Short mmCIF file of C-alpha atoms in Angstrom, two decimals:
data_model
loop_
_atom_site.label_atom_id
_atom_site.label_comp_id
_atom_site.label_asym_id
_atom_site.label_seq_id
_atom_site.Cartn_x
_atom_site.Cartn_y
_atom_site.Cartn_z
CA UNK A 10 129.51 41.68 100.51
CA UNK A 11 130.29 43.98 98.78
CA UNK A 12 128.89 47.33 98.77
CA UNK A 13 128.41 47.64 94.98
CA UNK A 14 126.71 44.45 94.62
CA UNK A 15 123.18 45.46 93.75
CA UNK A 16 124.16 47.93 91.64
CA UNK A 17 123.43 47.01 88.22
CA UNK A 18 125.73 46.95 85.38
CA UNK A 19 125.27 49.10 82.12
CA UNK A 20 127.12 46.60 80.14
CA UNK A 21 124.98 44.99 76.99
CA UNK A 22 124.96 41.22 77.14
CA UNK A 23 127.32 38.88 74.88
CA UNK A 24 125.80 37.74 72.12
CA UNK A 25 127.41 34.15 71.63
CA UNK A 26 129.79 33.33 68.75
CA UNK A 27 127.49 30.71 67.10
CA UNK A 28 124.75 33.19 66.54
CA UNK A 29 127.04 35.92 65.45
CA UNK A 30 128.49 34.16 62.77
CA UNK A 31 124.86 32.53 61.74
CA UNK A 32 124.27 36.31 61.26
CA UNK A 33 127.01 37.18 59.34
CA UNK A 34 126.59 33.81 57.03
CA UNK A 35 123.42 35.17 55.65
CA UNK A 36 124.04 38.52 54.87
CA UNK A 37 127.35 37.71 53.29
CA UNK A 38 124.85 35.50 51.35
CA UNK A 39 122.11 38.26 50.59
CA UNK A 40 125.14 40.40 49.72
CA UNK A 41 126.22 38.22 47.60
CA UNK A 42 123.36 37.69 45.62
CA UNK A 43 122.89 40.76 44.97
CA UNK A 44 125.93 41.89 43.42
CA UNK A 45 125.27 38.37 41.26
CA UNK A 46 122.09 39.50 39.59
CA UNK A 47 123.75 43.02 39.58
CA UNK A 48 126.34 41.80 37.20
CA UNK A 49 124.50 39.61 35.11
CA UNK A 50 121.27 41.32 34.17
CA UNK A 51 121.26 44.68 31.79
CA UNK A 52 121.83 48.40 32.69
CA UNK A 53 117.89 49.09 32.59
CA UNK A 54 116.36 46.15 33.07
CA UNK A 55 113.62 46.28 35.24
CA UNK A 56 113.28 45.04 38.65
CA UNK A 57 111.54 40.92 39.00
CA UNK A 58 107.93 41.91 39.96
CA UNK A 59 105.41 38.30 41.35
CA UNK A 60 102.07 39.25 40.38
CA UNK A 61 99.65 36.65 42.91
CA UNK A 62 96.12 36.43 40.90
CA UNK A 63 93.28 37.00 43.29
CA UNK A 64 90.17 35.64 43.13
CA UNK A 65 87.70 37.30 40.14
CA UNK A 66 84.00 37.55 40.15
CA UNK A 67 83.45 34.69 37.28
CA UNK A 68 85.49 31.90 39.50
CA UNK A 69 82.67 32.75 42.19
CA UNK A 70 79.71 32.32 39.72
CA UNK A 71 81.71 29.51 38.92
CA UNK A 72 81.41 28.15 42.20
CA UNK A 73 78.38 29.33 42.49
CA UNK A 74 77.04 27.39 39.63
CA UNK A 75 78.68 24.38 40.86
CA UNK A 76 76.66 24.57 43.67
CA UNK A 77 73.30 24.79 42.40
CA UNK A 78 74.30 22.02 39.87
CA UNK A 79 74.91 19.40 42.88
CA UNK A 80 71.89 20.87 44.30
CA UNK A 81 70.03 20.40 41.61
CA UNK A 82 71.50 16.76 40.47
CA UNK A 83 70.59 16.06 44.25
CA UNK A 84 67.17 17.09 43.86
CA UNK A 85 66.32 15.30 40.76
CA UNK A 86 68.08 12.02 42.43
CA UNK A 87 65.63 12.37 45.15
CA UNK A 88 62.91 12.95 42.57
CA UNK A 89 63.31 10.05 41.13
CA UNK A 90 63.54 8.01 43.20
CA UNK A 91 59.94 9.52 44.99
CA UNK A 92 59.00 8.84 41.39
CA UNK A 93 60.09 5.27 41.64
CA UNK A 94 58.15 4.47 44.71
CA UNK A 95 54.88 6.22 43.54
CA UNK A 96 55.81 3.46 39.63
CA UNK A 97 55.92 0.31 42.62
CA UNK A 98 52.84 1.60 44.60
CA UNK A 99 51.16 2.07 41.63
CA UNK A 100 52.19 -1.33 40.20
CA UNK A 101 50.73 -2.85 43.35
CA UNK A 102 47.70 -0.95 43.31
CA UNK A 103 47.56 -2.24 39.48
CA UNK A 104 48.55 -5.90 40.71
CA UNK A 105 45.63 -5.89 43.44
CA UNK A 106 43.08 -4.22 41.67
CA UNK A 107 43.42 -7.36 39.44
CA UNK A 108 43.36 -9.71 41.32
CA UNK A 109 40.53 -8.47 43.27
CA UNK A 110 38.43 -8.08 39.79
CA UNK A 111 39.52 -11.97 39.49
CA UNK A 112 37.77 -12.34 42.46
CA UNK A 113 35.19 -10.82 41.68
CA UNK A 114 34.86 -11.82 38.40
CA UNK A 115 35.00 -15.96 39.44
CA UNK A 116 32.43 -15.08 42.16
CA UNK A 117 29.88 -14.20 39.28
CA UNK A 118 30.78 -16.76 37.56
CA UNK A 119 29.66 -18.93 40.27
CA UNK A 120 26.37 -17.19 41.74
CA UNK A 121 25.23 -16.77 37.51
CA UNK A 122 26.18 -20.71 37.52
CA UNK A 123 24.53 -21.38 40.72
CA UNK A 124 21.60 -19.53 39.32
CA UNK A 125 21.46 -20.95 36.22
CA UNK A 126 21.38 -24.44 37.63
CA UNK A 127 18.92 -23.72 40.64
CA UNK A 128 16.29 -22.46 37.42
CA UNK A 129 16.86 -25.42 35.85
CA UNK A 130 16.16 -27.89 38.65
CA UNK A 131 12.65 -25.65 39.33
CA UNK A 132 12.02 -26.02 35.70
CA UNK A 133 13.00 -29.55 36.07
CA UNK A 134 10.29 -29.93 39.30
CA UNK A 135 7.67 -27.97 37.55
CA UNK A 136 8.29 -29.93 34.58
CA UNK A 137 8.51 -33.55 36.38
CA UNK A 138 5.52 -32.10 38.35
CA UNK A 139 3.09 -31.53 35.49
CA UNK A 140 3.66 -34.62 34.11
CA UNK A 141 2.63 -36.10 38.20
CA UNK A 142 -0.52 -34.05 37.31
CA UNK A 143 -1.19 -35.07 33.69
CA UNK A 144 -0.72 -38.92 34.93
CA UNK A 145 -3.09 -38.40 37.79
CA UNK A 146 -5.43 -36.89 35.73
CA UNK A 147 -5.33 -39.60 33.59
CA UNK A 148 -6.00 -42.36 36.27
CA UNK A 149 -8.49 -40.18 37.12
CA UNK A 150 -10.22 -40.35 33.59
CA UNK A 151 -9.55 -43.92 33.33
CA UNK A 152 -11.01 -45.05 36.80
CA UNK A 153 -14.06 -42.36 35.86
CA UNK A 154 -14.29 -44.70 33.41
CA UNK A 155 -14.08 -48.11 34.70
CA UNK A 156 -16.59 -47.06 37.51
CA UNK A 157 -19.26 -45.81 35.15
CA UNK A 158 -18.71 -49.18 33.15
CA UNK A 159 -18.77 -51.33 36.30
CA UNK A 160 -21.56 -49.26 37.82
CA UNK A 161 -23.24 -49.59 34.72
CA UNK A 162 -24.87 -53.32 34.73
CA UNK A 163 -25.89 -53.42 38.37
CA UNK A 164 -28.05 -49.98 38.07
CA UNK A 165 -29.35 -51.66 35.24
CA UNK A 166 -30.15 -54.93 36.00
CA UNK A 167 -30.27 -54.44 40.11
CA UNK A 168 -32.25 -51.12 39.99
CA UNK A 169 -35.00 -53.37 42.30
CA UNK A 170 -32.20 -54.13 45.07
CA UNK A 171 -30.75 -51.08 45.40
CA UNK A 172 -34.66 -49.41 45.87
CA UNK A 173 -35.78 -52.24 48.14
CA UNK A 174 -32.37 -51.50 50.20
CA UNK A 175 -33.22 -48.08 50.16
CA UNK A 176 -36.61 -48.57 51.53
CA UNK A 177 -35.83 -50.66 54.10
CA UNK A 178 -33.15 -48.30 55.48
CA UNK A 179 -36.01 -45.11 55.43
CA UNK A 180 -38.03 -48.41 57.31
CA UNK A 181 -35.49 -49.23 59.62
CA UNK A 182 -36.16 -45.50 60.41
CA UNK A 183 -32.32 -44.31 59.14
CA UNK A 184 -31.96 -40.40 58.95
CA UNK A 185 -29.45 -38.08 58.08
CA UNK A 186 -29.42 -37.32 61.17
CA UNK A 187 -29.33 -40.09 63.01
CA UNK A 188 -27.12 -42.47 61.01
CA UNK A 189 -23.93 -40.94 62.85
CA UNK A 190 -25.19 -41.82 66.45
CA UNK A 191 -24.84 -45.54 65.15
CA UNK A 192 -22.99 -47.78 67.08
CA UNK A 193 -22.76 -50.41 64.75
CA UNK A 194 -19.83 -52.50 64.72
CA UNK A 195 -17.53 -52.81 61.75
CA UNK A 196 -16.62 -56.37 59.96
CA UNK A 197 -14.95 -57.72 57.33
CA UNK A 198 -12.77 -55.19 55.25
CA UNK A 199 -14.34 -52.30 57.00
CA UNK A 200 -13.05 -53.40 60.54
CA UNK A 201 -9.42 -54.00 59.55
CA UNK A 202 -9.50 -50.23 57.76
CA UNK A 203 -11.02 -49.04 61.05
CA UNK A 204 -9.09 -50.56 63.30
CA UNK A 205 -5.46 -49.51 61.25
CA UNK A 206 -6.80 -46.18 61.15
CA UNK A 207 -7.95 -45.84 65.45
CA UNK A 208 -4.41 -47.40 66.31
CA UNK A 209 -2.67 -43.77 64.33
CA UNK A 210 -4.58 -41.33 66.20
CA UNK A 211 -1.64 -39.83 68.20
CA UNK A 212 1.14 -40.02 65.06
CA UNK A 213 2.10 -36.73 64.15
CA UNK A 214 1.27 -34.76 61.08
CA UNK A 215 3.48 -34.73 58.52
CA UNK A 216 2.97 -33.05 54.47
CA UNK A 217 3.72 -36.52 52.46
CA UNK A 218 4.13 -38.61 55.31
CA UNK A 219 2.63 -42.36 54.39
CA UNK A 220 4.08 -43.89 57.96
CA UNK A 221 4.91 -45.73 60.26
CA UNK A 222 4.37 -42.74 62.61
CA UNK A 223 3.86 -39.94 60.96
CA UNK A 224 1.17 -39.18 58.56
CA UNK A 225 -0.32 -36.75 56.02
CA UNK A 226 -4.79 -37.61 55.65
CA UNK A 227 -4.48 -39.89 52.16
CA UNK A 228 -1.18 -41.79 53.81
CA UNK A 229 -3.37 -42.10 56.14
CA UNK A 230 -6.21 -43.15 53.85
CA UNK A 231 -4.30 -45.08 51.60
CA UNK A 232 -2.07 -46.99 53.96
CA UNK A 233 -5.54 -48.20 55.75
CA UNK A 234 -6.71 -48.94 53.08
CA UNK A 235 -3.55 -51.63 52.21
CA UNK A 236 -4.37 -53.03 55.61
CA UNK A 237 -7.43 -54.69 54.24
CA UNK A 238 -5.91 -55.84 50.66
CA UNK A 239 -7.07 -52.45 48.49
CA UNK A 240 -4.94 -50.42 46.58
CA UNK A 241 -5.68 -46.51 46.56
CA UNK A 242 -4.30 -44.00 44.65
CA UNK A 243 -2.17 -41.26 46.94
CA UNK A 244 -3.69 -38.07 45.97
CA UNK A 245 -6.65 -37.03 48.18
CA UNK A 246 -8.88 -35.39 45.02
CA UNK A 247 -7.74 -39.23 43.38
CA UNK A 248 -8.94 -41.31 46.97
CA UNK A 249 -12.37 -39.11 46.41
CA UNK A 250 -12.83 -40.27 42.89
CA UNK A 251 -13.14 -43.66 43.13
CA UNK A 252 -16.17 -45.72 44.19
CA UNK A 253 -19.57 -44.42 44.41
CA UNK A 254 -21.03 -41.51 46.12
CA UNK A 255 -22.54 -41.61 49.59
CA UNK A 256 -24.72 -39.33 51.23
CA UNK A 257 -23.80 -38.02 55.00
CA UNK A 258 -26.73 -39.95 56.07
CA UNK A 259 -26.00 -43.00 55.18
CA UNK A 260 -22.21 -43.27 55.93
CA UNK A 261 -20.34 -47.02 56.97
CA UNK A 262 -17.24 -47.50 58.49
CA UNK A 263 -14.32 -47.56 56.20
CA UNK A 264 -15.95 -44.73 54.14
CA UNK A 265 -13.65 -42.51 52.90
CA UNK A 266 -14.70 -38.54 53.95
CA UNK A 267 -13.68 -35.57 51.62
CA UNK A 268 -13.14 -32.17 52.02
CA UNK A 269 -14.20 -29.87 48.70
CA UNK A 270 -15.12 -30.78 45.50
CA UNK A 271 -15.40 -34.80 44.79
CA UNK A 272 -12.83 -34.34 42.05
CA UNK A 273 -10.83 -31.71 43.65
CA UNK A 274 -10.99 -32.58 47.57
CA UNK A 275 -7.99 -30.99 49.64
CA UNK A 276 -8.90 -33.68 52.87
CA UNK A 277 -9.84 -37.02 53.50
CA UNK A 278 -10.61 -39.32 56.40
CA UNK A 279 -12.10 -42.42 57.20
CA UNK A 280 -15.46 -42.96 59.62
CA UNK A 281 -15.10 -45.00 61.56
CA UNK A 282 -19.03 -45.55 63.03
CA UNK A 283 -20.82 -43.59 66.27
CA UNK A 284 -20.58 -40.21 64.42
CA UNK A 285 -17.23 -40.22 64.51
CA UNK A 286 -13.90 -40.35 61.55
CA UNK A 287 -10.42 -41.18 62.29
CA UNK A 288 -8.16 -38.13 60.48
CA UNK A 289 -4.60 -36.91 59.80
CA UNK A 290 -5.81 -32.99 60.78
CA UNK A 291 -2.32 -30.48 60.61
CA UNK A 292 0.96 -30.70 62.16
CA UNK A 293 -1.26 -28.98 65.45
CA UNK A 294 -3.31 -31.89 66.29
CA UNK A 295 -1.76 -34.83 64.53
CA UNK A 296 -4.36 -38.08 63.78
CA UNK A 297 -7.51 -37.56 65.37
CA UNK A 298 -11.06 -39.25 66.50
CA UNK A 299 -12.83 -36.62 66.29
CA UNK A 300 -17.11 -36.06 65.58
CA UNK A 301 -18.80 -35.38 62.45
CA UNK A 302 -19.82 -31.96 64.11
CA UNK A 303 -16.40 -31.15 64.81
CA UNK A 304 -15.28 -30.66 61.24
CA UNK A 305 -18.53 -31.63 58.91
CA UNK A 306 -17.20 -33.00 55.81
CA UNK A 307 -18.33 -32.14 51.70
CA UNK A 308 -19.22 -35.27 51.81
CA UNK A 309 -17.84 -39.43 51.56
CA UNK A 310 -17.28 -42.31 49.11
CA UNK A 311 -17.92 -46.47 49.18
CA UNK A 312 -15.34 -48.16 48.29
CA UNK A 313 -16.41 -51.47 49.37
#
């Protein structure tokens, strides 16, 4: 190897021919352009300068206004959407309130109609009861008139027999204290009445009951007399107003016992002899056979 192999060369590297030609062409073009411009323009022509406009404060303000307008538009859109939502909720609330008001009105109308119907029913019931009471009073008056008419001749023509009957009772030793202990067996219609009444002992007491397995006091008395072919009114004070009054010391089987006044009795029963009676007492006891001492009656009437 040569002893100078590692010594660098001080020569500049050669440029390629293409690069040199390109540089020469560019330079020639520039020079030509300058020469033409100098020949064509006036001698005192001012050099052409190009002005570049920079953003001004006005344009910046316009941009800011645009941004504000966009923000305001967005806010307005949001507010409009909110207003529409509130309007929808208000309409829904108004619709529901209207429906609720209609339902409440319909319910109020229904209740008012029911109250009017109930008042009309009560009024009709009251008028019916008043009519029944008037009919009962008229019937009681008629019955009393008939009894007075039928009893007057017998009192006029048969006073002696009544006196003799009374004296024979006195002679035989009958009194208020021992009439309840007599055990004389009933006969005829009285026997039918007593037998029917005793056959119902143990049945239930039901207000307004007329049998066959439940009774009230006047219903039992009416049915017992019907068994003997005798029709009686339905109400207790009507039954106690029938026939003739008898003392509790001169009772006979089949007599009707009453509690209260004769024309205003509130309870009736049937005397069955032996100092006892059968009656539909109350819902606790039902139809029972009791001693007169258990619940002493106010009086008695005789129909037979």
